[in-house]
PDB file of C-alpha atoms in Angstrom:
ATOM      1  CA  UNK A   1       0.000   0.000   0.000  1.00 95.00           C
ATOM      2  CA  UNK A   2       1.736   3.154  -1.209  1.00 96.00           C
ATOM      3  CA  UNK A   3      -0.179   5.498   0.826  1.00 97.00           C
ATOM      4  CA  UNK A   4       1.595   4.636   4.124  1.00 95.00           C
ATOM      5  CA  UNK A   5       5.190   5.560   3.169  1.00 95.00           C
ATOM      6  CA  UNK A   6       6.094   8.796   4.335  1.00 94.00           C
ATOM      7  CA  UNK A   7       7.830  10.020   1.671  1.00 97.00           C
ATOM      8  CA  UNK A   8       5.252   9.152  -0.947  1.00 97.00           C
ATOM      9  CA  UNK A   9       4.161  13.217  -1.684  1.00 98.00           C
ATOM     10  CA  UNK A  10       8.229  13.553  -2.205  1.00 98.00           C
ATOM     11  CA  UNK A  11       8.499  10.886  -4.604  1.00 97.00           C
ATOM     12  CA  UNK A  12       5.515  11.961  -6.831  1.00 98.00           C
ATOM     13  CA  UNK A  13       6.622  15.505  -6.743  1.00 97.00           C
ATOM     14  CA  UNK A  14      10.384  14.107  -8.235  1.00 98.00           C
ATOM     15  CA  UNK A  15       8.407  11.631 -10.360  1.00 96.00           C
ATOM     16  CA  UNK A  16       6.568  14.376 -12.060  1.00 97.00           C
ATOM     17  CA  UNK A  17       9.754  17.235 -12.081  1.00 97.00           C
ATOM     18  CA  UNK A  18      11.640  14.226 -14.486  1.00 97.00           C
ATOM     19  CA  UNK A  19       8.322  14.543 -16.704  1.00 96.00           C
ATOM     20  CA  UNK A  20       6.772  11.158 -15.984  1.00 94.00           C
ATOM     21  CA  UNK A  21       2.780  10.607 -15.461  1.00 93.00           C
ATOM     22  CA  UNK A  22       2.087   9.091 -12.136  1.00 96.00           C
ATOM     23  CA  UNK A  23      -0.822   6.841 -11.085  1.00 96.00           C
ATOM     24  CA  UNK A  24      -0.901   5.808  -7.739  1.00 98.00           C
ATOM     25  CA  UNK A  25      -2.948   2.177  -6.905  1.00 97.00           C
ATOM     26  CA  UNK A  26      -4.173   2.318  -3.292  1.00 98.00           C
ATOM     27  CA  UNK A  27      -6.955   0.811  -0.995  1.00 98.00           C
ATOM     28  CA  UNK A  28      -8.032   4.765  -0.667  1.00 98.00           C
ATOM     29  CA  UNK A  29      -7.934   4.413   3.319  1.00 98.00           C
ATOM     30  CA  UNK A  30      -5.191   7.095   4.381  1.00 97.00           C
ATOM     31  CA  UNK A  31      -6.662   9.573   2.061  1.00 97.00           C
ATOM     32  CA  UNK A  32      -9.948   9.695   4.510  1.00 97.00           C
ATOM     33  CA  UNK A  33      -7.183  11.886   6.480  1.00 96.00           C
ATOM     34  CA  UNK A  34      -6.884  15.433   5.105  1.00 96.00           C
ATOM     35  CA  UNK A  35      -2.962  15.700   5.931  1.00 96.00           C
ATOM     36  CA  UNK A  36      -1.958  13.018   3.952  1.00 96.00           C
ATOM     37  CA  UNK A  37      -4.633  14.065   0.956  1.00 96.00           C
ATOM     38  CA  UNK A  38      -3.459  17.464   1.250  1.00 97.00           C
ATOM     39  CA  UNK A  39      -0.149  16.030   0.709  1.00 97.00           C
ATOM     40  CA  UNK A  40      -0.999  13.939  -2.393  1.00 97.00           C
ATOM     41  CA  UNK A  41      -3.650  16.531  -3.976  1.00 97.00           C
ATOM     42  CA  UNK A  42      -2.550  18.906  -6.811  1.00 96.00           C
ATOM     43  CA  UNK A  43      -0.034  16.866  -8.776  1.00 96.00           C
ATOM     44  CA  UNK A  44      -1.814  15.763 -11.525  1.00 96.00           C
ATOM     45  CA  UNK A  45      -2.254  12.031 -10.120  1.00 97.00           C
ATOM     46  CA  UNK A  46      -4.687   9.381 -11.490  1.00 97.00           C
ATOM     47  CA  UNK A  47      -5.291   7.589  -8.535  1.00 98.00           C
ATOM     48  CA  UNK A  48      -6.900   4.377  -8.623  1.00 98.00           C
ATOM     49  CA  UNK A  49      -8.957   2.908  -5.720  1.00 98.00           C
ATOM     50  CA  UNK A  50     -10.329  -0.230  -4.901  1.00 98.00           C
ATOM     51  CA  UNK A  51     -13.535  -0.898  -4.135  1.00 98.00           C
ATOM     52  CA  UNK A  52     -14.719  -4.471  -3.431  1.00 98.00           C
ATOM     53  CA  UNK A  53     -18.273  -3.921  -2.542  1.00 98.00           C
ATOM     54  CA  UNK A  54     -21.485  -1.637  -2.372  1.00 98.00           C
ATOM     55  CA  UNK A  55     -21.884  -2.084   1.228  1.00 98.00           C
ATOM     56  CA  UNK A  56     -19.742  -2.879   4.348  1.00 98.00           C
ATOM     57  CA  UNK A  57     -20.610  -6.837   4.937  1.00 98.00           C
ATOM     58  CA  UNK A  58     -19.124  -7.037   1.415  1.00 98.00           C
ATOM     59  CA  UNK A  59     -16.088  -4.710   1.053  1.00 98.00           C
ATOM     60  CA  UNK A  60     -14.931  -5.558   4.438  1.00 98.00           C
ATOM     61  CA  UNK A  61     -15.302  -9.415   3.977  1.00 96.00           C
ATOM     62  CA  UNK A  62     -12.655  -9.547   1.019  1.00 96.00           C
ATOM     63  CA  UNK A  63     -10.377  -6.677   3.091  1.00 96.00           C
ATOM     64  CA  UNK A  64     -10.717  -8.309   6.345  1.00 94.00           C
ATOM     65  CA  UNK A  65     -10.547  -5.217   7.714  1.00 96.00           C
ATOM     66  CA  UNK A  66     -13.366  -4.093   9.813  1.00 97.00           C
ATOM     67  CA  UNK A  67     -13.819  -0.100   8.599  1.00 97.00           C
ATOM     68  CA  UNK A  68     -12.568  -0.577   5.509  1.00 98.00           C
ATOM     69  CA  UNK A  69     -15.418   0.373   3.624  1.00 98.00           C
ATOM     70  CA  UNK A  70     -16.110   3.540   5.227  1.00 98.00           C
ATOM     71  CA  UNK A  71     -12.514   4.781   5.183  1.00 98.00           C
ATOM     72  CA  UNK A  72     -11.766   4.040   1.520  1.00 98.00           C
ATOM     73  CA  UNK A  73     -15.392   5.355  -0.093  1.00 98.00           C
ATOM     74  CA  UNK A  74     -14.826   8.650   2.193  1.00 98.00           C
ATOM     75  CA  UNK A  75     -10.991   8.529   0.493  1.00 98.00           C
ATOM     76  CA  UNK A  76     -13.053   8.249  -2.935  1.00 98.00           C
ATOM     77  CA  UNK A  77     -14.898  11.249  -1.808  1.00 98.00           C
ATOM     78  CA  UNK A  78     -12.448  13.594  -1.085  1.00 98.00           C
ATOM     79  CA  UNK A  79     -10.387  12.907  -4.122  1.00 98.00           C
ATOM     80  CA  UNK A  80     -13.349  13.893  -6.107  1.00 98.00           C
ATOM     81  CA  UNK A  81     -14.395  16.779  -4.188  1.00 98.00           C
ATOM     82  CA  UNK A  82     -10.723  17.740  -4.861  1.00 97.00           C
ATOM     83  CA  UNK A  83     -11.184  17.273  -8.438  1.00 97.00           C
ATOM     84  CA  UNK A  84      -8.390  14.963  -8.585  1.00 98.00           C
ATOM     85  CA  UNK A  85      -8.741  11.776 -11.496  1.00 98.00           C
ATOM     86  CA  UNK A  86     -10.075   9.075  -9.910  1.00 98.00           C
ATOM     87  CA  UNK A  87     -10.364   5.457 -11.533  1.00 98.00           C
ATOM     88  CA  UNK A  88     -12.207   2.917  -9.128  1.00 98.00           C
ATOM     89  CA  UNK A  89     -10.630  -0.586  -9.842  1.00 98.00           C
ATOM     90  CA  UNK A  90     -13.139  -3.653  -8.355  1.00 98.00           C
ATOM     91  CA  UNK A  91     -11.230  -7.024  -8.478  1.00 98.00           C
ATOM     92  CA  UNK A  92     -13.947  -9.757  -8.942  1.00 98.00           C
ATOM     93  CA  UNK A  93     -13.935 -12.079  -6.580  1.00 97.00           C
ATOM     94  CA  UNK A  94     -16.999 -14.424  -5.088  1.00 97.00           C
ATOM     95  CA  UNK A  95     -18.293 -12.586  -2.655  1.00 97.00           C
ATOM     96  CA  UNK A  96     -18.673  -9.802  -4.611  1.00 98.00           C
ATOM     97  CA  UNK A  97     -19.953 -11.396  -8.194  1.00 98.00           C
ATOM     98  CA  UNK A  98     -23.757 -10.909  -7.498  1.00 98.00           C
ATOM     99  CA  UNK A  99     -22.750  -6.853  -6.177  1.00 98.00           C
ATOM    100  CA  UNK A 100     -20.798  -5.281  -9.750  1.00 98.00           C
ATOM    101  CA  UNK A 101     -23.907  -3.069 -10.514  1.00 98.00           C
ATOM    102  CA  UNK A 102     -24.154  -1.969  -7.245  1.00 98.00           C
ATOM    103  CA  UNK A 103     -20.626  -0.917  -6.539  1.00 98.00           C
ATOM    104  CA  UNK A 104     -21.204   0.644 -10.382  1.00 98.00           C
ATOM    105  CA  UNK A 105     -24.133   2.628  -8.975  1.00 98.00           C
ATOM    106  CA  UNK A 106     -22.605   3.646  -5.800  1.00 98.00           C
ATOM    107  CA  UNK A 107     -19.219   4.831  -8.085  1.00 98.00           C
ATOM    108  CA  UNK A 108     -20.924   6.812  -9.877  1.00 98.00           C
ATOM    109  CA  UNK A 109     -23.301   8.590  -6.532  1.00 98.00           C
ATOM    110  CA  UNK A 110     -19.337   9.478  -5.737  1.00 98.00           C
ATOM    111  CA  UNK A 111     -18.608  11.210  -8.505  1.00 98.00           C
ATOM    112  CA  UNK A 112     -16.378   8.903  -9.983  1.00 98.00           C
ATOM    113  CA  UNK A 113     -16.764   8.376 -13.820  1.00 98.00           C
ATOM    114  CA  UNK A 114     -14.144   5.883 -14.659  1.00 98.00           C
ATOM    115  CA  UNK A 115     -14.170   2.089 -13.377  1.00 98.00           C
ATOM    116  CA  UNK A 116     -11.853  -0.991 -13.993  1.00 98.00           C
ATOM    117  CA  UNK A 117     -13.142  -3.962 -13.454  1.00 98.00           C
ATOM    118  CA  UNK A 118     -10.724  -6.744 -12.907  1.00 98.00           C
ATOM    119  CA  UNK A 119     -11.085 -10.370 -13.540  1.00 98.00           C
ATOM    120  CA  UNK A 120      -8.137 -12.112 -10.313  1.00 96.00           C
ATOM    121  CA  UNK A 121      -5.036 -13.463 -10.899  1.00 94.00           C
ATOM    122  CA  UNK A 122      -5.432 -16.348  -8.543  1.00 92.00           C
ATOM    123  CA  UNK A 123      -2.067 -15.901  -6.873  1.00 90.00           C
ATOM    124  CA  UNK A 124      -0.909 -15.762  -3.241  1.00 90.00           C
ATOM    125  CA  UNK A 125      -3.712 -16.130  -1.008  1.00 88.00           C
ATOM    126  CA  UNK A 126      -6.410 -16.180  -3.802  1.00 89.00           C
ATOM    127  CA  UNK A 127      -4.329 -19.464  -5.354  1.00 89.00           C
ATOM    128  CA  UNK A 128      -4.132 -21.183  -1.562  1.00 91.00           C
ATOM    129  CA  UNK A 129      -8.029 -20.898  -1.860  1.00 91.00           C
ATOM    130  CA  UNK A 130      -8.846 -20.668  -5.138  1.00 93.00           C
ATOM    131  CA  UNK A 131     -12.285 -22.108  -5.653  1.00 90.00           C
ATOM    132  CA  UNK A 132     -13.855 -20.037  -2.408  1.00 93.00           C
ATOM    133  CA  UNK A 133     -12.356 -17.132  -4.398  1.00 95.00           C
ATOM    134  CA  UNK A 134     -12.399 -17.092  -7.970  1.00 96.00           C
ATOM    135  CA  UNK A 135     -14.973 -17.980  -9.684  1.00 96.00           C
ATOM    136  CA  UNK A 136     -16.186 -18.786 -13.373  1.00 95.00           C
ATOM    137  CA  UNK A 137     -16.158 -16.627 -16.166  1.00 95.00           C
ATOM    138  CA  UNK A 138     -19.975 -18.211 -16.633  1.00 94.00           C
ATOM    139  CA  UNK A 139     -20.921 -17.102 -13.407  1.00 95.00           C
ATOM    140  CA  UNK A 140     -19.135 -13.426 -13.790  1.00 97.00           C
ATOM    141  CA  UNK A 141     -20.574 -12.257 -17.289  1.00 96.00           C
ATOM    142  CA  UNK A 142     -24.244 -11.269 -16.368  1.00 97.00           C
ATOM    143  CA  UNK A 143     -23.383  -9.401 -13.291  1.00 98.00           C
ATOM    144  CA  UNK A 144     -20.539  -7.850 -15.663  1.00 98.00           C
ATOM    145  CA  UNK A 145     -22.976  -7.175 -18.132  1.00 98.00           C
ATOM    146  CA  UNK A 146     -25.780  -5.175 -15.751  1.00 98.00           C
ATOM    147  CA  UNK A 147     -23.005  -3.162 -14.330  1.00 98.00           C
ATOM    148  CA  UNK A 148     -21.915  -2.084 -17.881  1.00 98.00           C
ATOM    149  CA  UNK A 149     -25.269  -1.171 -18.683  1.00 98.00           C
ATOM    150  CA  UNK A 150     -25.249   1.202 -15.071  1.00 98.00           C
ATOM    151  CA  UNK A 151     -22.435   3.087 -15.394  1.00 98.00           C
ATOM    152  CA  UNK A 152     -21.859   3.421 -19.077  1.00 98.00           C
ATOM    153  CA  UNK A 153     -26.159   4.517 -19.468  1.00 98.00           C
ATOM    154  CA  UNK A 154     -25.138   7.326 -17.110  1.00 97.00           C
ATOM    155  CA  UNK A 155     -21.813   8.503 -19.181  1.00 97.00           C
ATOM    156  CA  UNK A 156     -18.977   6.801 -16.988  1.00 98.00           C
ATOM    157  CA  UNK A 157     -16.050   5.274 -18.908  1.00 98.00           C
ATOM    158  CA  UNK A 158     -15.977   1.073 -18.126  1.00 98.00           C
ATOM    159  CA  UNK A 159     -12.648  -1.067 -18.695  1.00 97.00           C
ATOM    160  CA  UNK A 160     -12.128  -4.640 -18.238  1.00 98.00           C
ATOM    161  CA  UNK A 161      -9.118  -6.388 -17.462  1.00 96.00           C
ATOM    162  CA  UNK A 162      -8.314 -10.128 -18.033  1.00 95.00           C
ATOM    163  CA  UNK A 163     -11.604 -11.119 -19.699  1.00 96.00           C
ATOM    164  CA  UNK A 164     -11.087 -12.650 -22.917  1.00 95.00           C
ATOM    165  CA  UNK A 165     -13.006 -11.143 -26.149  1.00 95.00           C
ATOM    166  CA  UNK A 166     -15.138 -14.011 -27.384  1.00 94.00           C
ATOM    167  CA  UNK A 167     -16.920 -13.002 -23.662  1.00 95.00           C
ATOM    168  CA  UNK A 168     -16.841  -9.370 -23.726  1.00 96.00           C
ATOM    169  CA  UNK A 169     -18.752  -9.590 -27.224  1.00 95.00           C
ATOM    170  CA  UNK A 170     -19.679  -5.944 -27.739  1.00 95.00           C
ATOM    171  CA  UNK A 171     -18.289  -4.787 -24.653  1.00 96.00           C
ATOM    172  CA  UNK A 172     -14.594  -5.968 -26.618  1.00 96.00           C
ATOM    173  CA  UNK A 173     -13.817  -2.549 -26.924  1.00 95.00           C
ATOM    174  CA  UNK A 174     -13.910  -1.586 -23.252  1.00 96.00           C
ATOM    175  CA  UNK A 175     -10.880  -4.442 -22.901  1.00 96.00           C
ATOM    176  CA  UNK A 176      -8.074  -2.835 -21.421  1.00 93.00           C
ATOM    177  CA  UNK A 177      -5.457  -5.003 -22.936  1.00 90.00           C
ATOM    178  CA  UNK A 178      -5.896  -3.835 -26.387  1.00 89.00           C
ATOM    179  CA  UNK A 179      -4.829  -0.366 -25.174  1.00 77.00           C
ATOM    180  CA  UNK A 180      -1.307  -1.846 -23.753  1.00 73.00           C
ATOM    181  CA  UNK A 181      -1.273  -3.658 -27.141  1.00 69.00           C
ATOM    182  CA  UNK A 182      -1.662  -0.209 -29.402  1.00 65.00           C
ATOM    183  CA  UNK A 183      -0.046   2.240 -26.847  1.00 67.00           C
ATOM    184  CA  UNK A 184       2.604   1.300 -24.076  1.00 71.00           C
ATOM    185  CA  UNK A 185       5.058  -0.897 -23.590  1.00 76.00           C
ATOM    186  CA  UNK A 186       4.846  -1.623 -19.694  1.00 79.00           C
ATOM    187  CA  UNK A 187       8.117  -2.671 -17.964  1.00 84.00           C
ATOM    188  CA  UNK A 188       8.331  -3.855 -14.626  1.00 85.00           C
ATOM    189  CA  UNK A 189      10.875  -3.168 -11.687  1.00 84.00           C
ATOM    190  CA  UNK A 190      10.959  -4.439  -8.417  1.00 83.00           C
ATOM    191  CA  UNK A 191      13.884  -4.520  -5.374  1.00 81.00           C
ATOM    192  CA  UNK A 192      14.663  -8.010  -6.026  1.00 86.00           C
ATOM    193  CA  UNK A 193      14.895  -8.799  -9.346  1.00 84.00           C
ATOM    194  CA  UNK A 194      15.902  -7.039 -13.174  1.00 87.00           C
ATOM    195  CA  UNK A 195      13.222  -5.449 -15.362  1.00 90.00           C
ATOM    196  CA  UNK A 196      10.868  -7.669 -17.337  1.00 87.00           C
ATOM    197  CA  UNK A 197       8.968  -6.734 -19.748  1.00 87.00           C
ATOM    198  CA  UNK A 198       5.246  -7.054 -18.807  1.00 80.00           C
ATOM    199  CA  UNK A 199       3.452  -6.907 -22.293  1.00 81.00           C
ATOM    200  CA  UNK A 200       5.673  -9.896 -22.838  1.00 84.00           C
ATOM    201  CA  UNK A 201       5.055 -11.963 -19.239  1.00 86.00           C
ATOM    202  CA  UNK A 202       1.553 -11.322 -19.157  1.00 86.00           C
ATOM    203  CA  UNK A 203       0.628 -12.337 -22.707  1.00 84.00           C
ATOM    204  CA  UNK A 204       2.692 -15.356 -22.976  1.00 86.00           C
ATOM    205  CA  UNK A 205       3.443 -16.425 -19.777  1.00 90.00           C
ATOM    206  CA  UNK A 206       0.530 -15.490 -17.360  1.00 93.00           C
ATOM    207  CA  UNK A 207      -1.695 -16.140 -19.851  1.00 94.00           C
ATOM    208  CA  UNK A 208      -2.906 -19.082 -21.660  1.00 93.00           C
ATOM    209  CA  UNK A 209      -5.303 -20.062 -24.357  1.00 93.00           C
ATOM    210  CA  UNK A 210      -6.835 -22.942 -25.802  1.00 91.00           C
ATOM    211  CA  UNK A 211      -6.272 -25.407 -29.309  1.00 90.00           C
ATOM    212  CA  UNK A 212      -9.359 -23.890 -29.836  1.00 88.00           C
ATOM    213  CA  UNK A 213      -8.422 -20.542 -29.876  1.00 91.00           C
ATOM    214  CA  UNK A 214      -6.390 -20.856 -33.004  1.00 89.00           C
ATOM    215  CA  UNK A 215      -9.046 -20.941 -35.372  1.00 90.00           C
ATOM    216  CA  UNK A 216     -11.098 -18.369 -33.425  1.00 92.00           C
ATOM    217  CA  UNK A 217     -10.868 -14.484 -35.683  1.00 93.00           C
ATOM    218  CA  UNK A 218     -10.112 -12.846 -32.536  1.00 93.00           C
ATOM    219  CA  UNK A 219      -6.900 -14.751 -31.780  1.00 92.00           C
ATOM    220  CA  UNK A 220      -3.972 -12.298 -32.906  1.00 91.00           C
ATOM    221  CA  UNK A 221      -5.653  -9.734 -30.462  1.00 91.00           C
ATOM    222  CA  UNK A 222      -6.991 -11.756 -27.396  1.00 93.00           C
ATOM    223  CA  UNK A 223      -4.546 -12.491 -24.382  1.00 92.00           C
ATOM    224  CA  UNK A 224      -7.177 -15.117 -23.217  1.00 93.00           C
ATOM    225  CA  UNK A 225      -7.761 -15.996 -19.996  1.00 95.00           C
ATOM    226  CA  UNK A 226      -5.018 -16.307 -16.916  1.00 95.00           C
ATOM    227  CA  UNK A 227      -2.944 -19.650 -17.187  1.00 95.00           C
ATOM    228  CA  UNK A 228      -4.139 -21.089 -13.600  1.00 95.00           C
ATOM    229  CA  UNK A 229      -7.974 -20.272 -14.660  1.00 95.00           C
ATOM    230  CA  UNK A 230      -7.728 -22.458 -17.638  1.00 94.00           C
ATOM    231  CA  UNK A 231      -5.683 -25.370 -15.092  1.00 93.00           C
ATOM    232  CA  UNK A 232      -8.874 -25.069 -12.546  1.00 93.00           C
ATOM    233  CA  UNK A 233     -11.860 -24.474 -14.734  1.00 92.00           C
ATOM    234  CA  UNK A 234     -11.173 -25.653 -18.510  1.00 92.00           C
ATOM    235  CA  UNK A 235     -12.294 -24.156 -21.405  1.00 90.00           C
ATOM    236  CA  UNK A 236     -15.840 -24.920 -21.444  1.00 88.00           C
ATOM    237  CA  UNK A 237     -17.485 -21.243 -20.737  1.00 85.00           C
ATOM    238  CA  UNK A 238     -14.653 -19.450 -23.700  1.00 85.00           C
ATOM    239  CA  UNK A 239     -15.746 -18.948 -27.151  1.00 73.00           C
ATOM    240  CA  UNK A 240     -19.845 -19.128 -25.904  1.00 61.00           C
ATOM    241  CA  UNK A 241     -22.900 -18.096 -27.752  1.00 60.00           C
ATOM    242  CA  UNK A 242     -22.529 -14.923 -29.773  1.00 69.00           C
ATOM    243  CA  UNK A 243     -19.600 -13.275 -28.518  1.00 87.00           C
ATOM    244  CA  UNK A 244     -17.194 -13.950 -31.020  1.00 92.00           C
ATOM    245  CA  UNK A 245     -18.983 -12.030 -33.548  1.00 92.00           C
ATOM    246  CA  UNK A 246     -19.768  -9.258 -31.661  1.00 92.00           C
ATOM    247  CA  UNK A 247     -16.610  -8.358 -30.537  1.00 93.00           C
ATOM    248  CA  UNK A 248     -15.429  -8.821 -34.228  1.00 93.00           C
ATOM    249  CA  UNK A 249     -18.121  -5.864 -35.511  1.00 92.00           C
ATOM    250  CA  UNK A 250     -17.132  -3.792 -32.450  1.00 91.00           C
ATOM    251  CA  UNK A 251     -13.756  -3.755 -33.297  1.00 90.00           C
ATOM    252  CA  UNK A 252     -13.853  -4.090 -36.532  1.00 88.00           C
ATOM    253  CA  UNK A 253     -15.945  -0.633 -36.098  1.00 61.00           C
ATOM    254  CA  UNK A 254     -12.916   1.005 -34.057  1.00 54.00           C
ATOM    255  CA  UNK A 255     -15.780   0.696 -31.515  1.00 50.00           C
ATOM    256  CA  UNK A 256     -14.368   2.034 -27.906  1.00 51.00           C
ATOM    257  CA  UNK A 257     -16.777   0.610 -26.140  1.00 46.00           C
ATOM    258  CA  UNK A 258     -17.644   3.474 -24.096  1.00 49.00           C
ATOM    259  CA  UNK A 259     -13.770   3.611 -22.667  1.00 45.00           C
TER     260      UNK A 259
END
């Protein structure tokens, strides 16, 4: 969590002097406090904050953090109110499946018109427990669907991440892999190892698709699914009904779906 280091306001400020864009991905709950969002504010920061719920029983069940929900939706808050860009990022996850359109809804009463919602890499603690925590793609796509329709019916900007096309169907263009694809070319640093290239890890190592795939139109575009999704579930709920098509027109179109 970036938002508890000290010097955080100090790095941003030299970030931003050497000409680089800064986005800063926090769980929102410091900035409640108006000395460390008076440090932050003014920089020309996208912040993006996760939200895992509509409600407290929900958000603070995936957090384990009694509070949590009240401390990161009044962060939200006081971004906006700052006028400061503010992307909400929801990682799916069971408990929260059957709440999308309501954390949609509730985004949007904030102020916030741009949300990310992220299929989970089931890594770490999600892997240990995988099955309590990630579920289907089947299970995922009409709750992904109705929160679509809320926020994007009331002019907000919606982006998926790590869903593969043949699902998305006309929501393709709201995919935000096809923007890495077109526009960056994402490197990663950490303490204890060299710099990887990202583009490259996630498309061909953390991902994984199907024989299937091959023959499908959308193939030279689509970074499929996560590799340990397809080891757990299979294939079956890829490639379903009419999705394939769609998301060919839409894109074919230049369509942004509403990004």
């Amino acid at each position: 969590e970036p938002t508890i280091r000290r010097d955080l306001p100090v790095l941003v400020r030299t970030a931003r002097s050497l000409g680089l864009r800064v986005g800063i991905q926090t769980n929102g709950r410091v900035l409640s406090h108006a000395p460390a969002l008076d440090a932050l504010c003014g920089m020309d920061v996208r912040f993006v904050v996760a939200l895992h719920g509509p409600v407290p029983a929900v958000h603070d069940s995936v957090t384990r953090a009694g509070g949590s929900f009240e401390q990161t939706t009044a962060g939200i808050r006081a971004l906006v109110s700052r006028g400061e860009r503010v992307t909400v990022k929801v990682v799916i996850s069971r408990p929260n499946t059957a709440h999308l359109a309501g954390i949609a809804d509730l985004a949007l009463e904030m102020g916030v018109r741009r949300i990310n919602f992220t299929f989970p890499h089931g890594l770490g603690n999600a892997g240990r427990d995988f099955e309590h925590v990630v579920p289907s793609y089947a299970d995922v796509m009409p709750a992904l669907r109705d929160a679509h329709s809320v926020f994007t019916s009331r002019g907000g900007v919606f982006v998926t991440e790590a869903f593969p096309l043949c699902l998305l169907g006309d929501m393709a263009g709201c995919a935000s892999e096809l923007v890495y694809q077109g526009s960056f070319r994402s490197e990663v640093r950490q303490l204890d190892q060299g710099p990887r290239d990202w583009d490259r890890d996630r498309r061909y190592e953390s991902k994984a698709k199907p024989d299937t795939c091959r023959d499908c139109p959308l193939d030279p575009v689509c970074e499929g699914p996560w590799r340990e999704y397809l080891e757990a579930y299979g294939a079956a709920d890829l490639g379903i009904g009419e999705g394939i098509d769609e998301a060919v027109r839409v894109l074919g179109k230049g369509g942004d779906g509403n990004r």
